Amino acid sequence: MSSSYFLGSGELFPFICLLLLHSAEPNVSSEPVKCICYNSDFMECTWSHSDGEPNYTMHYWYASEPAQECGSYIQQDGYNIGCKFTKDKIREFVNFHVHRIGINGSESVFPPNQTFQLQDQVKPNPPANLTVNAMANSSISLTWEAPMIPRCLQYEIKYRSNKDKDWQTEYCNEQTKFTLPSVNPDDLYVFCVRSKINDFCGLSHLWSKWSSHIYWGEIITEPEEKNFYFWILISILAVVVLLLIILCRLQNKRLQSIFRTSGPAPEQTIVPLIEKINQTNGTIKETQEVQ
């Protein structure tokens, strides 16, 4: 359950001294807290837990406001490993303080306090809805949608053609458009983009994930590429089936050949049989004449 502490003027100084004392605790080797604001929609402050460490609770406060305990812990194997914050609890350009308390038997463990500026902890979503259009001057234009406030973002564009061995990289600030000049219409090009908070809105070093790839080219466009591999697979299967049919027919001929060579020839079986029948008929006739 979350709790809050009101710090009056008479309580502020002892509270600060207590925190400083706890921050100076020796023999505390807990991993530091890492806070990330995901697209400024929600935030997670997490830490790792090792065997033998206590289960930590986390308290936080902005500037000189009252401290309060985390209201939504992230847990793993029964231990708290983080705290999740909704968008309404995220405030930028003001100091955000984090304080943890761990109970280890009869002792309390106080890792060092940490302070963040949350505008420096933002990790944007990947750019969405990438589109490539051919231009009249043998160039192509790549556009996308910003995942959050466009003026606060910079972008890294990665691209290459089917003739390039390595990726080419370009950067742009705020704008959601990139033009690649002098393209070869007979080549296939692939693009992807990622975003980061620019220096006007924060000092974050957290890049988003890469967007999904988008293709442009006359040889194989994205749908045609899928059809291309589909027909290759069909062709391979057809060749395999044809080989199986040929092998079956060869095996059948081989078996027929074996039966022909191992059994008696037709004239060796039919002619003696006819002679035997004739001899039998002659014997019957002689018997009848004697009677």
PDB file of C-alpha atoms in Angstrom:
ATOM      1  CA  MET A   1       0.000   0.000   0.000  1.00  0.00           C
ATOM      2  CA  SER A   2       1.334   3.416  -0.885  1.00  0.00           C
ATOM      3  CA  SER A   3       2.012   5.898   1.864  1.00  0.00           C
ATOM      4  CA  SER A   4       3.051   9.545   1.965  1.00  0.00           C
ATOM      5  CA  TYR A   5       5.025  11.650   4.375  1.00  0.00           C
ATOM      6  CA  PHE A   6       4.457  15.336   4.882  1.00  0.00           C
ATOM      7  CA  LEU A   7       7.642  17.211   5.646  1.00  0.00           C
ATOM      8  CA  GLY A   8       7.054  20.288   7.723  1.00  0.00           C
ATOM      9  CA  SER A   9       9.728  22.943   8.173  1.00  0.00           C
ATOM     10  CA  GLY A  10      10.764  21.431  11.511  1.00  0.00           C
ATOM     11  CA  GLU A  11      11.005  17.914  10.079  1.00  0.00           C
ATOM     12  CA  LEU A  12      12.786  18.727   6.848  1.00  0.00           C
ATOM     13  CA  PHE A  13      16.307  19.062   8.253  1.00  0.00           C
ATOM     14  CA  PRO A  14      16.275  15.780  10.263  1.00  0.00           C
ATOM     15  CA  PHE A  15      14.804  13.965   7.257  1.00  0.00           C
ATOM     16  CA  ILE A  16      17.589  15.265   5.019  1.00  0.00           C
ATOM     17  CA  CYS A  17      20.216  14.249   7.559  1.00  0.00           C
ATOM     18  CA  LEU A  18      18.692  10.786   7.782  1.00  0.00           C
ATOM     19  CA  LEU A  19      18.753  10.388   4.023  1.00  0.00           C
ATOM     20  CA  LEU A  20      22.351  11.562   3.838  1.00  0.00           C
ATOM     21  CA  LEU A  21      23.278   9.087   6.558  1.00  0.00           C
ATOM     22  CA  HIS A  22      21.552   6.272   4.715  1.00  0.00           C
ATOM     23  CA  SER A  23      23.233   7.299   1.456  1.00  0.00           C
ATOM     24  CA  ALA A  24      26.591   6.938   3.131  1.00  0.00           C
ATOM     25  CA  GLU A  25      25.926   3.407   4.376  1.00  0.00           C
ATOM     26  CA  PRO A  26      28.961   1.162   3.713  1.00  0.00           C
ATOM     27  CA  ASN A  27      28.866  -2.442   2.460  1.00  0.00           C
ATOM     28  CA  VAL A  28      25.780  -1.807   0.283  1.00  0.00           C
ATOM     29  CA  SER A  29      26.425  -3.152  -3.232  1.00  0.00           C
ATOM     30  CA  SER A  30      22.918  -3.081  -4.700  1.00  0.00           C
ATOM     31  CA  GLU A  31      22.568  -2.289  -8.396  1.00  0.00           C
ATOM     32  CA  PRO A  32      21.372   1.276  -9.045  1.00  0.00           C
ATOM     33  CA  VAL A  33      17.838   2.096 -10.108  1.00  0.00           C
ATOM     34  CA  LYS A  34      17.229   2.691 -13.823  1.00  0.00           C
ATOM     35  CA  CYS A  35      14.237   4.838 -14.769  1.00  0.00           C
ATOM     36  CA  ILE A  36      12.914   4.880 -18.356  1.00  0.00           C
ATOM     37  CA  CYS A  37       9.927   6.891 -19.611  1.00  0.00           C
ATOM     38  CA  TYR A  38       8.495   4.943 -22.524  1.00  0.00           C
ATOM     39  CA  ASN A  39       7.316   7.509 -25.061  1.00  0.00           C
ATOM     40  CA  SER A  40       6.291   9.622 -22.002  1.00  0.00           C
ATOM     41  CA  ASP A  41       3.218   7.350 -21.744  1.00  0.00           C
ATOM     42  CA  PHE A  42       4.425   5.433 -18.685  1.00  0.00           C
ATOM     43  CA  MET A  43       7.618   4.974 -16.706  1.00  0.00           C
ATOM     44  CA  GLU A  44       9.390   2.026 -15.112  1.00  0.00           C
ATOM     45  CA  CYS A  45      12.102   2.372 -12.470  1.00  0.00           C
ATOM     46  CA  THR A  46      13.793  -1.012 -12.132  1.00  0.00           C
ATOM     47  CA  TRP A  47      16.695  -2.633 -10.322  1.00  0.00           C
ATOM     48  CA  SER A  48      18.173  -6.130 -10.327  1.00  0.00           C
ATOM     49  CA  HIS A  49      17.926  -8.553  -7.437  1.00  0.00           C
ATOM     50  CA  SER A  50      20.663 -11.021  -6.469  1.00  0.00           C
ATOM     51  CA  ASP A  51      20.598 -13.941  -4.061  1.00  0.00           C
ATOM     52  CA  GLY A  52      21.125 -12.797  -0.505  1.00  0.00           C
ATOM     53  CA  GLU A  53      19.819  -9.289  -1.101  1.00  0.00           C
ATOM     54  CA  PRO A  54      16.798  -8.046   0.836  1.00  0.00           C
ATOM     55  CA  ASN A  55      13.430  -7.249  -0.691  1.00  0.00           C
ATOM     56  CA  TYR A  56      13.439  -3.496  -1.331  1.00  0.00           C
ATOM     57  CA  THR A  57      10.603  -1.019  -1.082  1.00  0.00           C
ATOM     58  CA  MET A  58      10.901   2.224  -3.018  1.00  0.00           C
ATOM     59  CA  HIS A  59       9.905   5.763  -2.072  1.00  0.00           C
ATOM     60  CA  TYR A  60      10.032   8.753  -4.409  1.00  0.00           C
ATOM     61  CA  TRP A  61       9.329  12.469  -4.410  1.00  0.00           C
ATOM     62  CA  TYR A  62       9.657  15.503  -6.666  1.00  0.00           C
ATOM     63  CA  ALA A  63      11.831  18.397  -5.463  1.00  0.00           C
ATOM     64  CA  SER A  64      10.740  19.178  -1.877  1.00  0.00           C
ATOM     65  CA  GLU A  65       7.305  17.559  -2.106  1.00  0.00           C
ATOM     66  CA  PRO A  66       6.179  14.803   0.307  1.00  0.00           C
ATOM     67  CA  ALA A  67       7.704  11.361  -0.296  1.00  0.00           C
ATOM     68  CA  GLN A  68       5.432   8.455  -1.118  1.00  0.00           C
ATOM     69  CA  GLU A  69       5.863   4.736  -1.591  1.00  0.00           C
ATOM     70  CA  CYS A  70       5.558   3.028  -4.943  1.00  0.00           C
ATOM     71  CA  GLY A  71       1.947   2.126  -5.636  1.00  0.00           C
ATOM     72  CA  SER A  72       2.583  -0.489  -8.361  1.00  0.00           C
ATOM     73  CA  TYR A  73       5.597  -2.745  -7.825  1.00  0.00           C
ATOM     74  CA  ILE A  74       7.114  -4.900 -10.554  1.00  0.00           C
ATOM     75  CA  GLN A  75       7.944  -8.287  -9.053  1.00  0.00           C
ATOM     76  CA  GLN A  76      10.007 -11.332  -9.952  1.00  0.00           C
ATOM     77  CA  ASP A  77      10.063 -14.537  -7.899  1.00  0.00           C
ATOM     78  CA  GLY A  78       8.342 -12.730  -5.043  1.00  0.00           C
ATOM     79  CA  TYR A  79      10.862  -9.866  -4.904  1.00  0.00           C
ATOM     80  CA  ASN A  80      10.286  -6.245  -5.864  1.00  0.00           C
ATOM     81  CA  ILE A  81      12.479  -5.367  -8.842  1.00  0.00           C
ATOM     82  CA  GLY A  82      10.878  -2.114  -9.913  1.00  0.00           C
ATOM     83  CA  CYS A  83       8.033   0.358  -9.804  1.00  0.00           C
ATOM     84  CA  LYS A  84       5.646   1.342 -12.591  1.00  0.00           C
ATOM     85  CA  PHE A  85       4.297   4.887 -12.983  1.00  0.00           C
ATOM     86  CA  THR A  86       1.335   6.036 -15.046  1.00  0.00           C
ATOM     87  CA  LYS A  87       1.545   9.073 -17.311  1.00  0.00           C
ATOM     88  CA  ASP A  88      -0.073  11.415 -14.792  1.00  0.00           C
ATOM     89  CA  LYS A  89       2.772  10.760 -12.326  1.00  0.00           C
ATOM     90  CA  ILE A  90       5.544  11.706 -14.774  1.00  0.00           C
ATOM     91  CA  ARG A  91       6.851  15.260 -14.431  1.00  0.00           C
ATOM     92  CA  GLU A  92       9.724  16.656 -16.430  1.00  0.00           C
ATOM     93  CA  PHE A  93      12.240  19.440 -15.726  1.00  0.00           C
ATOM     94  CA  VAL A  94      12.063  18.903 -11.979  1.00  0.00           C
ATOM     95  CA  ASN A  95      14.242  16.708  -9.773  1.00  0.00           C
ATOM     96  CA  PHE A  96      12.824  13.224  -9.231  1.00  0.00           C
ATOM     97  CA  HIS A  97      14.299  11.471  -6.176  1.00  0.00           C
ATOM     98  CA  VAL A  98      14.350   7.733  -5.493  1.00  0.00           C
ATOM     99  CA  HIS A  99      15.010   6.122  -2.105  1.00  0.00           C
ATOM    100  CA  ARG A 100      14.986   2.376  -1.379  1.00  0.00           C
ATOM    101  CA  ILE A 101      14.770   0.522   1.913  1.00  0.00           C
ATOM    102  CA  GLY A 102      15.642  -3.149   2.361  1.00  0.00           C
ATOM    103  CA  ILE A 103      15.061  -5.318   5.428  1.00  0.00           C
ATOM    104  CA  ASN A 104      17.694  -8.023   5.877  1.00  0.00           C
ATOM    105  CA  GLY A 105      16.902  -9.908   9.073  1.00  0.00           C
ATOM    106  CA  SER A 106      17.082  -7.399  11.892  1.00  0.00           C
ATOM    107  CA  GLU A 107      19.033  -4.862   9.818  1.00  0.00           C
ATOM    108  CA  SER A 108      17.831  -2.221   7.402  1.00  0.00           C
ATOM    109  CA  VAL A 109      19.724  -1.630   4.171  1.00  0.00           C
ATOM    110  CA  PHE A 110      19.656   1.774   2.481  1.00  0.00           C
ATOM    111  CA  PRO A 111      21.252   1.948  -0.995  1.00  0.00           C
ATOM    112  CA  PRO A 112      22.328   5.437  -2.092  1.00  0.00           C
ATOM    113  CA  ASN A 113      19.564   7.822  -3.081  1.00  0.00           C
ATOM    114  CA  GLN A 114      19.309   8.717  -6.757  1.00  0.00           C
ATOM    115  CA  THR A 115      18.060  11.805  -8.543  1.00  0.00           C
ATOM    116  CA  PHE A 116      16.761  11.975 -12.121  1.00  0.00           C
ATOM    117  CA  GLN A 117      15.552  14.579 -14.583  1.00  0.00           C
ATOM    118  CA  LEU A 118      12.843  12.597 -16.334  1.00  0.00           C
ATOM    119  CA  GLN A 119      13.041  14.493 -19.637  1.00  0.00           C
ATOM    120  CA  ASP A 120      16.500  12.882 -19.921  1.00  0.00           C
ATOM    121  CA  GLN A 121      15.067   9.394 -19.415  1.00  0.00           C
ATOM    122  CA  VAL A 122      12.601   9.280 -22.326  1.00  0.00           C
ATOM    123  CA  LYS A 123      12.757   6.381 -24.791  1.00  0.00           C
ATOM    124  CA  PRO A 124      10.424   7.037 -27.767  1.00  0.00           C
ATOM    125  CA  ASN A 125       8.489   4.433 -29.712  1.00  0.00           C
ATOM    126  CA  PRO A 126       9.750   3.545 -33.209  1.00  0.00           C
ATOM    127  CA  PRO A 127       8.531   5.763 -36.062  1.00  0.00           C
ATOM    128  CA  ALA A 128       5.425   4.356 -37.735  1.00  0.00           C
ATOM    129  CA  ASN A 129       3.762   4.206 -41.171  1.00  0.00           C
ATOM    130  CA  LEU A 130       6.896   4.472 -43.319  1.00  0.00           C
ATOM    131  CA  THR A 131       6.177   5.377 -46.945  1.00  0.00           C
ATOM    132  CA  VAL A 132       8.496   5.568 -49.978  1.00  0.00           C
ATOM    133  CA  ASN A 133       7.610   7.551 -53.113  1.00  0.00           C
ATOM    134  CA  ALA A 134       9.551   8.069 -56.330  1.00  0.00           C
ATOM    135  CA  MET A 135      10.360  11.674 -57.283  1.00  0.00           C
ATOM    136  CA  ALA A 136      10.663  13.178 -60.748  1.00  0.00           C
ATOM    137  CA  ASN A 137      14.430  13.837 -60.483  1.00  0.00           C
ATOM    138  CA  SER A 138      15.520  10.185 -60.040  1.00  0.00           C
ATOM    139  CA  SER A 139      15.273  10.417 -56.265  1.00  0.00           C
ATOM    140  CA  ILE A 140      13.015   8.759 -53.709  1.00  0.00           C
ATOM    141  CA  SER A 141      11.348  10.293 -50.681  1.00  0.00           C
ATOM    142  CA  LEU A 142      10.952   8.445 -47.377  1.00  0.00           C
ATOM    143  CA  THR A 143       8.355   9.748 -44.897  1.00  0.00           C
ATOM    144  CA  TRP A 144       7.107   8.514 -41.519  1.00  0.00           C
ATOM    145  CA  GLU A 145       4.966   9.477 -38.539  1.00  0.00           C
ATOM    146  CA  ALA A 146       6.531  10.811 -35.353  1.00  0.00           C
ATOM    147  CA  PRO A 147       5.791   8.654 -32.268  1.00  0.00           C
ATOM    148  CA  MET A 148       5.464  11.759 -30.043  1.00  0.00           C
ATOM    149  CA  ILE A 149       5.944  15.566 -30.232  1.00  0.00           C
ATOM    150  CA  PRO A 150       7.843  16.046 -33.541  1.00  0.00           C
ATOM    151  CA  ARG A 151       9.841  19.076 -32.413  1.00  0.00           C
ATOM    152  CA  CYS A 152      11.419  16.980 -29.624  1.00  0.00           C
ATOM    153  CA  LEU A 153      12.753  14.178 -31.813  1.00  0.00           C
ATOM    154  CA  GLN A 154      15.746  13.417 -33.952  1.00  0.00           C
ATOM    155  CA  TYR A 155      16.000  10.432 -36.275  1.00  0.00           C
ATOM    156  CA  GLU A 156      18.533   7.987 -37.600  1.00  0.00           C
ATOM    157  CA  ILE A 157      17.793   6.613 -41.074  1.00  0.00           C
ATOM    158  CA  LYS A 158      19.427   3.384 -42.190  1.00  0.00           C
ATOM    159  CA  TYR A 159      19.271   2.231 -45.806  1.00  0.00           C
ATOM    160  CA  ARG A 160      21.041   0.208 -48.481  1.00  0.00           C
ATOM    161  CA  SER A 161      20.464  -1.213 -51.943  1.00  0.00           C
ATOM    162  CA  ASN A 162      20.756  -4.825 -53.037  1.00  0.00           C
ATOM    163  CA  LYS A 163      24.222  -3.932 -54.381  1.00  0.00           C
ATOM    164  CA  ASP A 164      25.471  -2.439 -51.087  1.00  0.00           C
ATOM    165  CA  LYS A 165      27.341  -4.561 -48.610  1.00  0.00           C
ATOM    166  CA  ASP A 166      27.009  -2.169 -45.650  1.00  0.00           C
ATOM    167  CA  TRP A 167      24.211   0.024 -44.335  1.00  0.00           C
ATOM    168  CA  GLN A 168      24.322   3.752 -45.049  1.00  0.00           C
ATOM    169  CA  THR A 169      23.287   6.095 -42.221  1.00  0.00           C
ATOM    170  CA  GLU A 170      21.816   9.590 -42.192  1.00  0.00           C
ATOM    171  CA  TYR A 171      20.458  11.815 -39.397  1.00  0.00           C
ATOM    172  CA  CYS A 172      17.786  14.477 -39.343  1.00  0.00           C
ATOM    173  CA  ASN A 173      16.250  16.636 -36.633  1.00  0.00           C
ATOM    174  CA  GLU A 174      12.505  17.222 -36.163  1.00  0.00           C
ATOM    175  CA  GLN A 175      11.527  16.662 -39.806  1.00  0.00           C
ATOM    176  CA  THR A 176       9.846  13.384 -40.691  1.00  0.00           C
ATOM    177  CA  LYS A 177      11.134  13.169 -44.255  1.00  0.00           C
ATOM    178  CA  PHE A 178      14.320  11.978 -45.924  1.00  0.00           C
ATOM    179  CA  THR A 179      15.246  12.224 -49.626  1.00  0.00           C
ATOM    180  CA  LEU A 180      17.709   9.874 -51.292  1.00  0.00           C
ATOM    181  CA  PRO A 181      18.993  11.410 -54.569  1.00  0.00           C
ATOM    182  CA  SER A 182      20.143   9.713 -57.750  1.00  0.00           C
ATOM    183  CA  VAL A 183      18.773   6.252 -57.166  1.00  0.00           C
ATOM    184  CA  ASN A 184      19.048   3.442 -59.689  1.00  0.00           C
ATOM    185  CA  PRO A 185      15.522   2.375 -60.671  1.00  0.00           C
ATOM    186  CA  ASP A 186      16.776  -1.155 -61.350  1.00  0.00           C
ATOM    187  CA  ASP A 187      17.982  -1.660 -57.762  1.00  0.00           C
ATOM    188  CA  LEU A 188      16.099  -2.717 -54.657  1.00  0.00           C
ATOM    189  CA  TYR A 189      16.337  -0.366 -51.646  1.00  0.00           C
ATOM    190  CA  VAL A 190      15.457  -1.055 -48.005  1.00  0.00           C
ATOM    191  CA  PHE A 191      14.914   1.589 -45.295  1.00  0.00           C
ATOM    192  CA  CYS A 192      14.289   1.703 -41.530  1.00  0.00           C
ATOM    193  CA  VAL A 193      14.206   4.548 -39.002  1.00  0.00           C
ATOM    194  CA  ARG A 194      14.590   4.997 -35.245  1.00  0.00           C
ATOM    195  CA  SER A 195      14.049   8.025 -33.002  1.00  0.00           C
ATOM    196  CA  LYS A 196      15.538   9.742 -29.940  1.00  0.00           C
ATOM    197  CA  ILE A 197      14.798  12.833 -27.855  1.00  0.00           C
ATOM    198  CA  ASN A 198      16.813  15.743 -29.260  1.00  0.00           C
ATOM    199  CA  ASP A 199      18.877  18.213 -27.244  1.00  0.00           C
ATOM    200  CA  PHE A 200      16.107  20.827 -27.256  1.00  0.00           C
ATOM    201  CA  CYS A 201      13.830  18.652 -25.128  1.00  0.00           C
ATOM    202  CA  GLY A 202      16.229  16.545 -23.076  1.00  0.00           C
ATOM    203  CA  LEU A 203      19.609  14.861 -22.836  1.00  0.00           C
ATOM    204  CA  SER A 204      18.417  11.309 -23.314  1.00  0.00           C
ATOM    205  CA  HIS A 205      20.728   8.762 -24.918  1.00  0.00           C
ATOM    206  CA  LEU A 206      17.964   6.200 -25.303  1.00  0.00           C
ATOM    207  CA  TRP A 207      17.157   5.349 -28.918  1.00  0.00           C
ATOM    208  CA  SER A 208      13.890   3.697 -29.844  1.00  0.00           C
ATOM    209  CA  LYS A 209      13.801   0.295 -31.474  1.00  0.00           C
ATOM    210  CA  TRP A 210      14.158   0.255 -35.255  1.00  0.00           C
ATOM    211  CA  SER A 211      10.998   0.583 -37.283  1.00  0.00           C
ATOM    212  CA  SER A 212       9.895  -2.227 -39.566  1.00  0.00           C
ATOM    213  CA  HIS A 213      11.679  -2.328 -42.930  1.00  0.00           C
ATOM    214  CA  ILE A 214      10.176  -0.827 -46.042  1.00  0.00           C
ATOM    215  CA  TYR A 215      11.315  -1.675 -49.584  1.00  0.00           C
ATOM    216  CA  TRP A 216      11.416   0.214 -52.867  1.00  0.00           C
ATOM    217  CA  GLY A 217      12.624  -0.953 -56.280  1.00  0.00           C
ATOM    218  CA  GLU A 218      11.635  -2.145 -59.735  1.00  0.00           C
ATOM    219  CA  ILE A 219      13.160  -5.622 -59.433  1.00  0.00           C
ATOM    220  CA  ILE A 220      11.352  -6.896 -56.373  1.00  0.00           C
ATOM    221  CA  THR A 221       9.030  -4.785 -54.289  1.00  0.00           C
ATOM    222  CA  GLU A 222       8.015  -6.028 -50.885  1.00  0.00           C
ATOM    223  CA  PRO A 223       4.943  -8.037 -52.001  1.00  0.00           C
ATOM    224  CA  GLU A 224       6.766  -9.340 -55.078  1.00  0.00           C
ATOM    225  CA  GLU A 225       9.666 -10.469 -52.916  1.00  0.00           C
ATOM    226  CA  LYS A 226       7.326 -12.690 -50.895  1.00  0.00           C
ATOM    227  CA  ASN A 227       5.819 -14.101 -54.132  1.00  0.00           C
ATOM    228  CA  PHE A 228       9.313 -14.632 -55.495  1.00  0.00           C
ATOM    229  CA  TYR A 229      10.330 -16.853 -52.570  1.00  0.00           C
ATOM    230  CA  PHE A 230       6.952 -18.584 -52.672  1.00  0.00           C
ATOM    231  CA  TRP A 231       7.433 -19.629 -56.297  1.00  0.00           C
ATOM    232  CA  ILE A 232      11.007 -20.738 -55.582  1.00  0.00           C
ATOM    233  CA  LEU A 233       9.631 -23.015 -52.870  1.00  0.00           C
ATOM    234  CA  ILE A 234       6.947 -24.372 -55.238  1.00  0.00           C
ATOM    235  CA  SER A 235       9.591 -25.017 -57.911  1.00  0.00           C
ATOM    236  CA  ILE A 236      11.803 -26.913 -55.462  1.00  0.00           C
ATOM    237  CA  LEU A 237       8.866 -29.047 -54.333  1.00  0.00           C
ATOM    238  CA  ALA A 238       7.939 -29.793 -57.960  1.00  0.00           C
ATOM    239  CA  VAL A 239      11.487 -30.921 -58.737  1.00  0.00           C
ATOM    240  CA  VAL A 240      11.533 -33.155 -55.649  1.00  0.00           C
ATOM    241  CA  VAL A 241       8.198 -34.757 -56.623  1.00  0.00           C
ATOM    242  CA  LEU A 242       9.429 -35.321 -60.204  1.00  0.00           C
ATOM    243  CA  LEU A 243      12.612 -36.973 -58.943  1.00  0.00           C
ATOM    244  CA  LEU A 244      10.569 -39.254 -56.681  1.00  0.00           C
ATOM    245  CA  ILE A 245       8.380 -40.284 -59.621  1.00  0.00           C
ATOM    246  CA  ILE A 246      11.443 -41.045 -61.756  1.00  0.00           C
ATOM    247  CA  LEU A 247      13.027 -43.070 -58.958  1.00  0.00           C
ATOM    248  CA  CYS A 248       9.810 -45.046 -58.459  1.00  0.00           C
ATOM    249  CA  ARG A 249       9.584 -45.885 -62.158  1.00  0.00           C
ATOM    250  CA  LEU A 250      13.223 -46.936 -62.287  1.00  0.00           C
ATOM    251  CA  GLN A 251      12.716 -49.141 -59.236  1.00  0.00           C
ATOM    252  CA  ASN A 252       9.614 -50.684 -60.824  1.00  0.00           C
ATOM    253  CA  LYS A 253      11.498 -51.507 -64.019  1.00  0.00           C
ATOM    254  CA  ARG A 254      14.303 -53.002 -62.005  1.00  0.00           C
ATOM    255  CA  LEU A 255      11.875 -55.267 -60.136  1.00  0.00           C
ATOM    256  CA  GLN A 256      10.280 -56.419 -63.399  1.00  0.00           C
ATOM    257  CA  SER A 257      13.689 -57.212 -64.790  1.00  0.00           C
ATOM    258  CA  ILE A 258      14.535 -59.287 -61.709  1.00  0.00           C
ATOM    259  CA  PHE A 259      11.326 -61.339 -61.993  1.00  0.00           C
ATOM    260  CA  ARG A 260      11.918 -62.020 -65.687  1.00  0.00           C
ATOM    261  CA  THR A 261      15.454 -63.245 -65.181  1.00  0.00           C
ATOM    262  CA  SER A 262      14.725 -65.373 -62.104  1.00  0.00           C
ATOM    263  CA  GLY A 263      11.630 -67.254 -63.419  1.00  0.00           C
ATOM    264  CA  PRO A 264      11.419 -69.776 -66.355  1.00  0.00           C
ATOM    265  CA  ALA A 265      10.797 -68.495 -69.845  1.00  0.00           C
ATOM    266  CA  PRO A 266       7.181 -68.771 -71.136  1.00  0.00           C
ATOM    267  CA  GLU A 267       8.064 -71.343 -73.792  1.00  0.00           C
ATOM    268  CA  GLN A 268       9.742 -73.448 -71.116  1.00  0.00           C
ATOM    269  CA  THR A 269       6.519 -73.665 -69.090  1.00  0.00           C
ATOM    270  CA  ILE A 270       3.734 -73.708 -71.673  1.00  0.00           C
ATOM    271  CA  VAL A 271       5.141 -76.158 -74.265  1.00  0.00           C
ATOM    272  CA  PRO A 272       5.839 -79.021 -71.792  1.00  0.00           C
ATOM    273  CA  LEU A 273       2.384 -78.514 -70.368  1.00  0.00           C
ATOM    274  CA  ILE A 274       0.756 -78.930 -73.780  1.00  0.00           C
ATOM    275  CA  GLU A 275       2.810 -82.053 -74.475  1.00  0.00           C
ATOM    276  CA  LYS A 276       1.777 -83.499 -71.119  1.00  0.00           C
ATOM    277  CA  ILE A 277      -1.891 -82.899 -71.922  1.00  0.00           C
ATOM    278  CA  ASN A 278      -1.519 -84.555 -75.316  1.00  0.00           C
ATOM    279  CA  GLN A 279       0.187 -87.576 -73.778  1.00  0.00           C
ATOM    280  CA  THR A 280      -2.617 -87.857 -71.238  1.00  0.00           C
ATOM    281  CA  ASN A 281      -5.277 -87.735 -73.960  1.00  0.00           C
ATOM    282  CA  GLY A 282      -3.466 -90.427 -75.944  1.00  0.00           C
ATOM    283  CA  THR A 283      -3.321 -92.669 -72.914  1.00  0.00           C
ATOM    284  CA  ILE A 284      -7.037 -92.252 -72.344  1.00  0.00           C
ATOM    285  CA  LYS A 285      -7.794 -93.156 -75.985  1.00  0.00           C
ATOM    286  CA  GLU A 286      -5.676 -96.321 -75.848  1.00  0.00           C
ATOM    287  CA  THR A 287      -7.461 -97.405 -72.709  1.00  0.00           C
ATOM    288  CA  GLN A 288     -10.846 -96.954 -74.367  1.00  0.00           C
ATOM    289  CA  GLU A 289      -9.838 -99.026 -77.438  1.00  0.00           C
ATOM    290  CA  VAL A 290      -8.649-101.910 -75.281  1.00  0.00           C
ATOM    291  CA  GLN A 291     -11.964-102.014 -73.501  1.00  0.00           C
TER     292      GLN A 291
END
